[in-house]
Coordinates of C-alpha atoms and ligand atoms in Angstrom, one line a residue:
X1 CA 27.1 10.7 4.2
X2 CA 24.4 12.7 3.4
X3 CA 21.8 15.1 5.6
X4 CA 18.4 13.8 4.9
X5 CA 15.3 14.8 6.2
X6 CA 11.9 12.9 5.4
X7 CA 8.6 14.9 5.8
X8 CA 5.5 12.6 6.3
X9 CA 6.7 9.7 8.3
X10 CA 3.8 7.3 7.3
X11 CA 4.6 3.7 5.4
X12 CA 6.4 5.3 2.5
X13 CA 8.5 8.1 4.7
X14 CA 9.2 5.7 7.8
X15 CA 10.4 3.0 5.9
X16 CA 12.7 5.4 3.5
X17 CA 14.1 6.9 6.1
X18 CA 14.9 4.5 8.4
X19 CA 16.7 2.5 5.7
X20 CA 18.8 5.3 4.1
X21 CA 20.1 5.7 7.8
X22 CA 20.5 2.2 7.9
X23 CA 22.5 3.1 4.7
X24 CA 24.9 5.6 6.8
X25 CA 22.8 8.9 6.1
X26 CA 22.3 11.2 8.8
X27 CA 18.3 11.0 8.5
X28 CA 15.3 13.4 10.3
X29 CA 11.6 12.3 9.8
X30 CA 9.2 15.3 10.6
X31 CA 5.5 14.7 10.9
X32 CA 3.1 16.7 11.9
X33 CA 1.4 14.2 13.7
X34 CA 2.5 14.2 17.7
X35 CA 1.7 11.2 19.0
X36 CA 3.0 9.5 15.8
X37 CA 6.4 10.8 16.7
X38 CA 6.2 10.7 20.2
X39 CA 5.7 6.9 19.6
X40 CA 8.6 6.5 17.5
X41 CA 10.9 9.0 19.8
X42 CA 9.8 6.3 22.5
X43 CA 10.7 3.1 20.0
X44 CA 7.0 2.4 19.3
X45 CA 6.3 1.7 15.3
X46 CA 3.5 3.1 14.8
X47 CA 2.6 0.6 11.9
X48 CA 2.8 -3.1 11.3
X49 CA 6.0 -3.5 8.7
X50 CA 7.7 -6.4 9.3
X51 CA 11.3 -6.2 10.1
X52 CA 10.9 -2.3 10.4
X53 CA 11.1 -2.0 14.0
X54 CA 14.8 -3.7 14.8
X55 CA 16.5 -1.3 11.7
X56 CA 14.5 1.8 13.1
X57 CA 15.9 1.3 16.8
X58 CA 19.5 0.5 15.5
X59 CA 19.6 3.8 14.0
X60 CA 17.9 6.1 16.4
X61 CA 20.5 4.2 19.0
X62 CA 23.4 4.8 16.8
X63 CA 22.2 8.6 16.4
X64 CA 21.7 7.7 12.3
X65 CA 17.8 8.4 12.9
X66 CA 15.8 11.1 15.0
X67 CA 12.6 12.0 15.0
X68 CA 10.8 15.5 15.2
X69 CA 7.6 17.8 14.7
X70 CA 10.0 20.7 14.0
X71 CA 9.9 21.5 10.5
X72 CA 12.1 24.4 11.0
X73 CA 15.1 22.8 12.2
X74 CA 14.7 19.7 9.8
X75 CA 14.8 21.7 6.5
X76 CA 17.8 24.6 8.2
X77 CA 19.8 21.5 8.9
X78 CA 19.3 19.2 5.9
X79 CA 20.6 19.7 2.8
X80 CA 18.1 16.6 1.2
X81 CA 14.7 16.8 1.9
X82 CA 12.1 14.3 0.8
X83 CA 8.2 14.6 1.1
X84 CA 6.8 11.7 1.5
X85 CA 3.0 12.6 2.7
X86 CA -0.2 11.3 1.6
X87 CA -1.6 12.1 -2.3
X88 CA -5.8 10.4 -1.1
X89 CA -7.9 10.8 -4.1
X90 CA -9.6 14.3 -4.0
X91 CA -13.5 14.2 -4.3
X92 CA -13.2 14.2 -8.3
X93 CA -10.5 10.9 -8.3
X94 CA -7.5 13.2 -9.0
X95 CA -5.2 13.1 -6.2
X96 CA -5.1 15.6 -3.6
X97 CA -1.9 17.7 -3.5
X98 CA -2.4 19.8 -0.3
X99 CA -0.5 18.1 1.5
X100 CA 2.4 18.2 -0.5
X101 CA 2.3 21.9 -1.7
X102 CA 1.6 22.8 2.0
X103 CA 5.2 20.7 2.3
X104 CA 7.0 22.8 -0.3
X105 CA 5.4 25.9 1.3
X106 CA 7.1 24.8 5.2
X107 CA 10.7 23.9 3.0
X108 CA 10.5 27.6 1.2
X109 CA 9.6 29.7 4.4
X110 CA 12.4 28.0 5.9
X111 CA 15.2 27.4 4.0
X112 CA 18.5 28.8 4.2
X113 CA 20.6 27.8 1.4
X114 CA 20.6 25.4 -1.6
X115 CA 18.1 22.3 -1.0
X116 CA 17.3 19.6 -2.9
X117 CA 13.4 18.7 -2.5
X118 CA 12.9 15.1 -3.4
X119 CA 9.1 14.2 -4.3
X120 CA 8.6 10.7 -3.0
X121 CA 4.9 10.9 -3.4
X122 CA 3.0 9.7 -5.9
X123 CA 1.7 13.0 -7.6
X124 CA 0.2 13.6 -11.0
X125 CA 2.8 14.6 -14.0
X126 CA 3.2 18.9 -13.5
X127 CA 3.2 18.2 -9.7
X128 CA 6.9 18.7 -9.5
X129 CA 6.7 21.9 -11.9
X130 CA 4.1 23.0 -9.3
X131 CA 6.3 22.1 -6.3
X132 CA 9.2 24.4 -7.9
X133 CA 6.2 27.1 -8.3
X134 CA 5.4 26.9 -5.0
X135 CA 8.9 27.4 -3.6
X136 CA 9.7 30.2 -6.1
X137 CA 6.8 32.6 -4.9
X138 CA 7.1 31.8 -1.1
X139 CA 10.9 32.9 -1.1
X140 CA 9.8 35.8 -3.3
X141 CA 7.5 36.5 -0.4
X142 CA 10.6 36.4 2.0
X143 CA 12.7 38.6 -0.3
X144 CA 15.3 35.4 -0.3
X145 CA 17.6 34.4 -3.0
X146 CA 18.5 30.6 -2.5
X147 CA 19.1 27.8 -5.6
X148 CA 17.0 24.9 -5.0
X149 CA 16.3 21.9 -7.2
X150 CA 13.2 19.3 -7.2
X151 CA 13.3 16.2 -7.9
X152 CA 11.0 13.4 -8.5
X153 CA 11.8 9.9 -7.0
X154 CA 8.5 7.6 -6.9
X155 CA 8.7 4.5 -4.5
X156 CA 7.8 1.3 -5.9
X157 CA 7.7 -0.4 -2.4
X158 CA 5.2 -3.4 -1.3
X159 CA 3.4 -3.0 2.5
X160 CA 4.4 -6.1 4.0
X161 CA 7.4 -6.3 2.3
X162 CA 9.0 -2.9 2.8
X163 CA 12.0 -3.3 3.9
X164 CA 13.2 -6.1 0.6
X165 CA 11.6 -3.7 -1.4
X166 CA 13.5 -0.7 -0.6
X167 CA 16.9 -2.8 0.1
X168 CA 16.2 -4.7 -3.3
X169 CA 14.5 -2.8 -5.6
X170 CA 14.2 -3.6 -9.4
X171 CA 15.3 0.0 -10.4
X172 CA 15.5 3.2 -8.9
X173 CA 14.0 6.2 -10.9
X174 CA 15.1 9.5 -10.3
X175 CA 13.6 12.4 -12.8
X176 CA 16.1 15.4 -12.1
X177 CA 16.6 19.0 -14.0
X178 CA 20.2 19.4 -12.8
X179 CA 23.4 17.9 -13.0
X180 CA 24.3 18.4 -9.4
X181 CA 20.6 17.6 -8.0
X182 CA 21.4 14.1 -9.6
X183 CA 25.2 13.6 -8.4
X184 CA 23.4 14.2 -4.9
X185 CA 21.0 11.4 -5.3
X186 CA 23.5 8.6 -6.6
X187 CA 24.9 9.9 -3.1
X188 CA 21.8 9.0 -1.6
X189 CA 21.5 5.4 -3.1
X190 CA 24.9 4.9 -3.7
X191 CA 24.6 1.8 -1.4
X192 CA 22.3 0.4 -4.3
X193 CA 24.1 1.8 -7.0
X194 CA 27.1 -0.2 -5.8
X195 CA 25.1 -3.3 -6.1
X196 CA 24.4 -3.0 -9.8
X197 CA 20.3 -1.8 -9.1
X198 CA 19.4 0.0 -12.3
X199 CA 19.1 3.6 -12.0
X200 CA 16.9 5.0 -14.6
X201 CA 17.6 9.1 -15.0
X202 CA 14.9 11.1 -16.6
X203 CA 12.9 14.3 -16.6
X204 CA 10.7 14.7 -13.8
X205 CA 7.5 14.6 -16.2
X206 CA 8.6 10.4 -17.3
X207 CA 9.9 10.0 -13.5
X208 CA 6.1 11.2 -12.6
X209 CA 4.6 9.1 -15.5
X210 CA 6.2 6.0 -14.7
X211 CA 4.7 5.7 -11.2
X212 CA 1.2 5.9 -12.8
X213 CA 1.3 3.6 -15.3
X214 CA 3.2 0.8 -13.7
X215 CA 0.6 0.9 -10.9
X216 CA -1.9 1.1 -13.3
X217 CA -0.7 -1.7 -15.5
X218 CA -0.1 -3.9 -12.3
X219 CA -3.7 -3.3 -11.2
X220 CA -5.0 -4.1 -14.8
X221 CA -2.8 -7.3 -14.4
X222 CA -4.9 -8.4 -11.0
X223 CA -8.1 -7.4 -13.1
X224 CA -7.5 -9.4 -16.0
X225 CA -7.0 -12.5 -14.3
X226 CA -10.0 -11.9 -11.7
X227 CA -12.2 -11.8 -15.3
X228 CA -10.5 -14.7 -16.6
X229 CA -11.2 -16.3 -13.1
X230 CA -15.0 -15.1 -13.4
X231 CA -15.5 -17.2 -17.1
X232 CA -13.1 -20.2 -15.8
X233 CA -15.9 -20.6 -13.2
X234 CA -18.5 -20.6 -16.4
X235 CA -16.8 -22.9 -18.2
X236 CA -15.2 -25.5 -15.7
X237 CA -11.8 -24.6 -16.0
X238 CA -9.2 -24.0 -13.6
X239 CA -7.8 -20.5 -12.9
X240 CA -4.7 -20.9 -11.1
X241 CA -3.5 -24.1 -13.6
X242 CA -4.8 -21.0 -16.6
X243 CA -2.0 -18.1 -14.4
X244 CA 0.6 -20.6 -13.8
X245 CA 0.7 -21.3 -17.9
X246 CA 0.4 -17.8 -18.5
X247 CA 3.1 -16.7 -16.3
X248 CA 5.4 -19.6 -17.6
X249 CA 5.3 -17.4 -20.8
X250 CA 8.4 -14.8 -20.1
X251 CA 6.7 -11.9 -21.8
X252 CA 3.8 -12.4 -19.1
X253 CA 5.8 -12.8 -15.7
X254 CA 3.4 -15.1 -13.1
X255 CA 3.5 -11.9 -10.9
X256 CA 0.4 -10.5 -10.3
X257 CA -1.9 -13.6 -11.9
X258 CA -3.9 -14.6 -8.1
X259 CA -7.6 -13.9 -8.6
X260 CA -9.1 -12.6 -5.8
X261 CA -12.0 -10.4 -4.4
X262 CA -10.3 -7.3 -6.6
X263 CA -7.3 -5.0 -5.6
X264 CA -7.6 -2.7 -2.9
X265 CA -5.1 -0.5 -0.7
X266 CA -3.6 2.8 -0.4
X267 CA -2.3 2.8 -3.9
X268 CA -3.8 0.9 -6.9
X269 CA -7.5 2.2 -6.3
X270 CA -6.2 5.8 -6.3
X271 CA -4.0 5.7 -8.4
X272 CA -5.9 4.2 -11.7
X273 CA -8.5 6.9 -10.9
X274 CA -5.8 9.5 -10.9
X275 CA -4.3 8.0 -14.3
X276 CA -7.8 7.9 -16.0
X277 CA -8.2 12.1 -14.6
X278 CA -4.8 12.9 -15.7
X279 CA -5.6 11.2 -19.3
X280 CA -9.0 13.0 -19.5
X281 CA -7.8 16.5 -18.4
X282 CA -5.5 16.1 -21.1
X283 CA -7.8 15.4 -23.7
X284 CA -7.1 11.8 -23.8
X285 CA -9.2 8.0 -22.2
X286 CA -7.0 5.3 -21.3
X287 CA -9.9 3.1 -21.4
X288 CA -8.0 0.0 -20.1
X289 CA -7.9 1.6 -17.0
X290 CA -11.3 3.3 -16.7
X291 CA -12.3 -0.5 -17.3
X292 CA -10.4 -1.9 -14.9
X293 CA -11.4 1.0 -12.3
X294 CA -15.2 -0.7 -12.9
X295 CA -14.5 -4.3 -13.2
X296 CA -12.6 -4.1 -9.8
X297 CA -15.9 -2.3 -8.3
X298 CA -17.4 -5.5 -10.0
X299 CA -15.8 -8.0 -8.6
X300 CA -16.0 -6.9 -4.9
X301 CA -19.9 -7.0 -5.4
X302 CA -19.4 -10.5 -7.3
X303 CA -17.6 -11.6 -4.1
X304 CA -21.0 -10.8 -2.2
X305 CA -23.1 -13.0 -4.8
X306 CA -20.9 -15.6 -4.5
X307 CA -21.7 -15.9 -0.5
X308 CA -25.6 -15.6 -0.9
X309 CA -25.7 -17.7 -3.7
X310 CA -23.6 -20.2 -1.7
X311 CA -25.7 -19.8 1.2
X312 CA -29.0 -19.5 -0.2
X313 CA -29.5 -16.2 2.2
X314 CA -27.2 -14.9 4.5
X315 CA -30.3 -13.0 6.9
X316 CA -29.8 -14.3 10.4
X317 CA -26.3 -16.0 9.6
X318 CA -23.3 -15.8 11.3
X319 CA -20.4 -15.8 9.1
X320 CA -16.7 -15.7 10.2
X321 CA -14.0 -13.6 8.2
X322 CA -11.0 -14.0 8.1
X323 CA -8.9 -11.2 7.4
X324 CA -9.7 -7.5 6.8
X325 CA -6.1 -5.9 5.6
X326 CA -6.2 -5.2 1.7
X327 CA -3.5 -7.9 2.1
X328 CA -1.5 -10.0 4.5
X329 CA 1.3 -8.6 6.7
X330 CA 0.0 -4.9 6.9
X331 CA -2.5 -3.3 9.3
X332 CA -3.3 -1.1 6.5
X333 CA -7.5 -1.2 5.7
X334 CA -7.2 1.5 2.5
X335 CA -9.5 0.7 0.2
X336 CA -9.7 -2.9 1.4
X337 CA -12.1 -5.1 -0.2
X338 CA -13.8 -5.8 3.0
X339 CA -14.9 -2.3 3.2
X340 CA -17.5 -3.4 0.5
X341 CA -17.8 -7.0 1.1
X342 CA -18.9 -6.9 4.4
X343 CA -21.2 -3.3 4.9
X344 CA -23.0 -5.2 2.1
X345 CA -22.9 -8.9 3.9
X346 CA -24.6 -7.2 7.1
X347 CA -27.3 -5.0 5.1
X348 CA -28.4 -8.3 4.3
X349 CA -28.8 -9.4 7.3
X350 CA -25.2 -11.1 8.3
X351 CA -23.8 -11.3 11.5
X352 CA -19.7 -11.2 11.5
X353 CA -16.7 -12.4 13.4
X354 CA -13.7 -11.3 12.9
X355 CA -10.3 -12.5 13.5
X356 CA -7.4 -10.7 11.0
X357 CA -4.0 -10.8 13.3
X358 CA -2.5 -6.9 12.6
X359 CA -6.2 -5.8 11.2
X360 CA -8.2 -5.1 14.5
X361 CA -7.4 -1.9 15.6
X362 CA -7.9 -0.2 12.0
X363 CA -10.9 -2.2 11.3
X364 CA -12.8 -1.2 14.3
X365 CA -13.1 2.5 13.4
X366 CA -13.3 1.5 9.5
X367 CA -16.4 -0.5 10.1
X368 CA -18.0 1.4 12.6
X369 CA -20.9 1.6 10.7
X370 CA -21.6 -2.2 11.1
X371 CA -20.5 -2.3 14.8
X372 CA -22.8 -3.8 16.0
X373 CA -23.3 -7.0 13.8
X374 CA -19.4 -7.4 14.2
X375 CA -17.6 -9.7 17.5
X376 CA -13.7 -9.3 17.0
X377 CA -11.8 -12.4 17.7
X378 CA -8.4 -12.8 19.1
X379 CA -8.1 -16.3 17.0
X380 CA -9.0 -18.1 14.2
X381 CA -10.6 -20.8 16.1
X382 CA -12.3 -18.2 17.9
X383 CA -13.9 -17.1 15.0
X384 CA -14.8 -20.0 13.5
X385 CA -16.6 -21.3 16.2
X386 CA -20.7 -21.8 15.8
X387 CA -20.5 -20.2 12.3
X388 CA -22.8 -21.0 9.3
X389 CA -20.0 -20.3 6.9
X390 CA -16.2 -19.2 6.9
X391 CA -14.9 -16.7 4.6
X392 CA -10.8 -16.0 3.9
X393 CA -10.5 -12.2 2.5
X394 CA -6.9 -11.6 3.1
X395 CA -4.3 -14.8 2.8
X396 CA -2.1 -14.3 5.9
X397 CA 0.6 -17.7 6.4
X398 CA -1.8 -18.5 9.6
X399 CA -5.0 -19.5 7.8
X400 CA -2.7 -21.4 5.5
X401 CA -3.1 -24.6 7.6
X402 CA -6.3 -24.4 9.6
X403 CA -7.1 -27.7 11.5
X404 CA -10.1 -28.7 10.0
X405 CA -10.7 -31.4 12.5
X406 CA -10.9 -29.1 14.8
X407 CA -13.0 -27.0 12.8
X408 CA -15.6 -29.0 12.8
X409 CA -15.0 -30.1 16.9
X410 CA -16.0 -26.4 17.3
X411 CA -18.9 -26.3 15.2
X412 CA -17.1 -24.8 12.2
X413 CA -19.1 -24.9 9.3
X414 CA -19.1 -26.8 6.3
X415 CA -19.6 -23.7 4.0
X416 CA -16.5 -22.6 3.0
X417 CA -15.6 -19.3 0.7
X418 CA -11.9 -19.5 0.0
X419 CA -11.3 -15.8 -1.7
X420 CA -7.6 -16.1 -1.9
X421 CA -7.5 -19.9 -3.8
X422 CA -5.1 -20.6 -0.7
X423 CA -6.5 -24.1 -0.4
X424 CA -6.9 -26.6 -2.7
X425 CA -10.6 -27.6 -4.1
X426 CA -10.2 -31.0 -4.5
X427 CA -9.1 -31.9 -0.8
X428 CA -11.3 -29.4 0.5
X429 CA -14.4 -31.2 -1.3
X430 CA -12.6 -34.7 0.0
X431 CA -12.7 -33.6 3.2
X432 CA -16.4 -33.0 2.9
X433 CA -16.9 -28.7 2.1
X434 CA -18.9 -26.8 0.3
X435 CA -16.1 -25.3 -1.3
X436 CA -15.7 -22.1 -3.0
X437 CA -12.5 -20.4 -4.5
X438 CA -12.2 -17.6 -7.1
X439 CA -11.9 -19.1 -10.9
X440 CA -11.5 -22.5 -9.3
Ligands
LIG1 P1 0.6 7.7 5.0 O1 -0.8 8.3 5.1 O2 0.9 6.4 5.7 O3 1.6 8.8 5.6 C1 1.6 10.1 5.3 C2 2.2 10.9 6.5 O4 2.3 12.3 6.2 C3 1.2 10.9 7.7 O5 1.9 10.4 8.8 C4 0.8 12.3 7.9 O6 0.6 12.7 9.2 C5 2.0 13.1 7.3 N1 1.8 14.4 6.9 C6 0.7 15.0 6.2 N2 0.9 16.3 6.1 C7 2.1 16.6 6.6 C8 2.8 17.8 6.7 N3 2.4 19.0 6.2 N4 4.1 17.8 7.3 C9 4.5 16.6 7.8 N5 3.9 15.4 7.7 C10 2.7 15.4 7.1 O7 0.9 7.6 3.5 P2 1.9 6.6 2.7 O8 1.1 5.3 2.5 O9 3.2 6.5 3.3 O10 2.0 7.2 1.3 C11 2.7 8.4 1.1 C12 2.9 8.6 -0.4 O11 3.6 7.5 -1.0 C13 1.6 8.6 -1.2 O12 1.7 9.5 -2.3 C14 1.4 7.2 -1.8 O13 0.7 7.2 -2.9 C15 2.9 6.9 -2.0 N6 3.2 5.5 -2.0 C16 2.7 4.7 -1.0 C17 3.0 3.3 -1.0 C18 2.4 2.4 0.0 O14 2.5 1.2 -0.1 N7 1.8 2.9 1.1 C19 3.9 2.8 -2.0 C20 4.4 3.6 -2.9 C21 4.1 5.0 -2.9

């Protein structure tokens, strides 16, 4: 058993540390957000993760998991601390490490004997040199002598599927500069270990590095495929039959082949732009990315074309979305395509509603802006009701299966934008839509 704390207790550092208590670690999560861990002190997740909620009240109930503002306390008692707190994209696309230096800065000023500092983070390649930096001149500041050790361990982890992913993962990377720093984190995964999940060791400059570009190559994956998707559309030929070929192909993997309305979330938009900084401050383009970065703008806006041109005009509609979250089973709005989509619908003259079943409450202050020209719905039916055209952003199971009988009963339209490919083009146009997928 091993004394963890977690600092930042948002997707990343709630979900970590709930499951390596889950694993038998004694495990604090510190934020310095109150009412975030007043919530959880009181058994409310403050996010939408599914199957979060039952592992994090097992373990605060078998004393496995507490939570606290007290930085102090978490770092004198815990001999393993990971920082887990947002990296947002600075003004300039490279990501924004206050939050994580101001991290190592609390950790130095309070610790009191040797410490392991895990970065969980995604942070630029130096970051952990600059962590170790940090440390070094605040104890020098306190005149204190203690051995310490940084380590870089980047989480590969899906929103929405969270939990599998840190239970299941395909590797686990750990970039370490010390024998004993590394002992201490098969400790921490040993649960994995024991169940054969790869453990790759490096440096922490590769362990930083490989975050980067496999983010960067998954985004370039979605990309490709959306601008495949785009020419299928040209030509007359068939997207998803193109992907499912492709991915048949082993060297290709069928992961990360569904055209859509472009990536968005808290970590592929930031992330390639970080890449593309790091590559230039070094004196090098990874132009790949800096292409992807603008075809993904592209194909947002192409989602917008796609409507009007459907529509003929969209001034004085009323058009029901479905779904805001950059994807299904996550309240999380970062960077979601509908940020763009629909700011841009309504300057042209579109009314909205909105149903999106965990999105409500994030998309209200995301789109207050466009207020006004939005109604949220508590349904799908709701939504669709007395609309001139209904548009699915975000696959969620429930739109899977809409009752299109009863679409129509409720004056549903016949206009229908299908940005996910979720349904098939044939039967839609059999049933009598104007339908229209992505590449389809
Ligand atoms: P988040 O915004 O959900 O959570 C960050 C938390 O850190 C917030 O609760 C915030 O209040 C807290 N915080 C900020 N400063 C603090 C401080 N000084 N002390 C204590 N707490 C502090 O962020 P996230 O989505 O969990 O991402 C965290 C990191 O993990 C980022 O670098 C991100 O790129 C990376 N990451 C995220 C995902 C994901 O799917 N969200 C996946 C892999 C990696």
């Amino acid at each position: 058993m091993t004394k963890i704390a977690v600092v930042g207790t948002g997707y990343v550092g709630l979900v970590s540390g709930a499951i390596l208590s889950d694993f038998g670690h004694t495990v604090t999560c510190v934020d310095i957000n109150e009412e975030k861990i007043q919530d959880l002190i009181n058994g409310k997740i403050p996010i939408y993760e599914p199957g979060l909620e039952s592992i994090v009240q097992k373990n605060t109930y078998y004393k496995r998991l507490s939570f606290t503002t007290d930085i102090k306390s978490a770092v004198e008692d815990n001999e393993v601390i990971f920082i887990a707190v947002g990296t947002p994209a600075a003004e300039d696309g490279s990501a924004d490490l206050q939050y994580v230096l101001q991290v190592a800065k609390n950790i130095a000023t309070y610790m009191n004997g040797y410490k392991v500092i895990v970065n969980k983070s995604t942070v630029p390649v130096g970051t952990g040199q600059k962590v170790k930096e940090m440390i070094q001149t605040t104890l020098a500041e306190r005149e204190a002598d203690f051995s310490f050790d940084v380590v870089s361990n980047p989480e590969f982890l899906r929103e929405g599927s969270a939990v599998r992913d840190f239970t299941h993962p395909d590797r686990v990377v750990v970039g370490a500069e010390s024998e004993k720093a590394l002992e201490i984190m098969k400790e921490v995964y040993r649960v994995l270990y024991l169940n054969e999940t790869p453990l790759v060791e490096t440096d922490l400059e590769t362990s930083e590095m490989i975050k980067y570009a496999a983010n960067a190559y998954l985004a370039m994956k979605i990309t490709f495929i959306n601008e495949v998707a785009n020419v299928c559309e040209k030509v007359g030929a068939d997207v998803q039959k193109v992907a499912k070929a492709m991915g048949q192909d082993g060297r290709i993997s069928p992961k990360f082949l569904n055209s859509g309305p472009g990536y968005g979330g808290s970590c592929f938009p930031k992330d390639t732009i970080a890449l593309a900084r790091i590559a230039e401050e070094n004196g090098e383009t990874i132009s790949l990315i800096e292409t992807t970065i603008t075809a993904n703008e592209k194909q947002k806006q192409k989602m917008v074309d796609k409507i009007i041109n459907g529509l003929g005009d969209v001034d004085g509609k009323t058009l029901c979305i479905l779904g805001v979250t950059f994807k299904p089973n996550t309240d999380d709005m970062r960077d979601a395509p509908a940020l763009v989509i629909l700011p841009a619908l309504v300057k042209l003259g579109a009314k909205l509603k909105i149903y999106d079943p965990e999105g409500r409450k994030e998309g209200t202050w995301r789109l207050k802006e466009i207020e006004d020209s939005i109604v949220w719905c508590e349904t799908s039916y709701e939504a669709i009701e007395n609309t001139d055209a209904t548009v699915i952003l975000t696959e969620w199971n429930e739109f899977r299966n809409l009752d299109f009988d009863k679409v129509r009963q409720i004056g549903g339209s016949n206009n229908f934008f299908d940005l996910r490919n979720i349904y098939n083009k044939k039967s839609m146009i059999e049933k009598g839509f104007n339908y229209y997928g992505v590449g389809v």
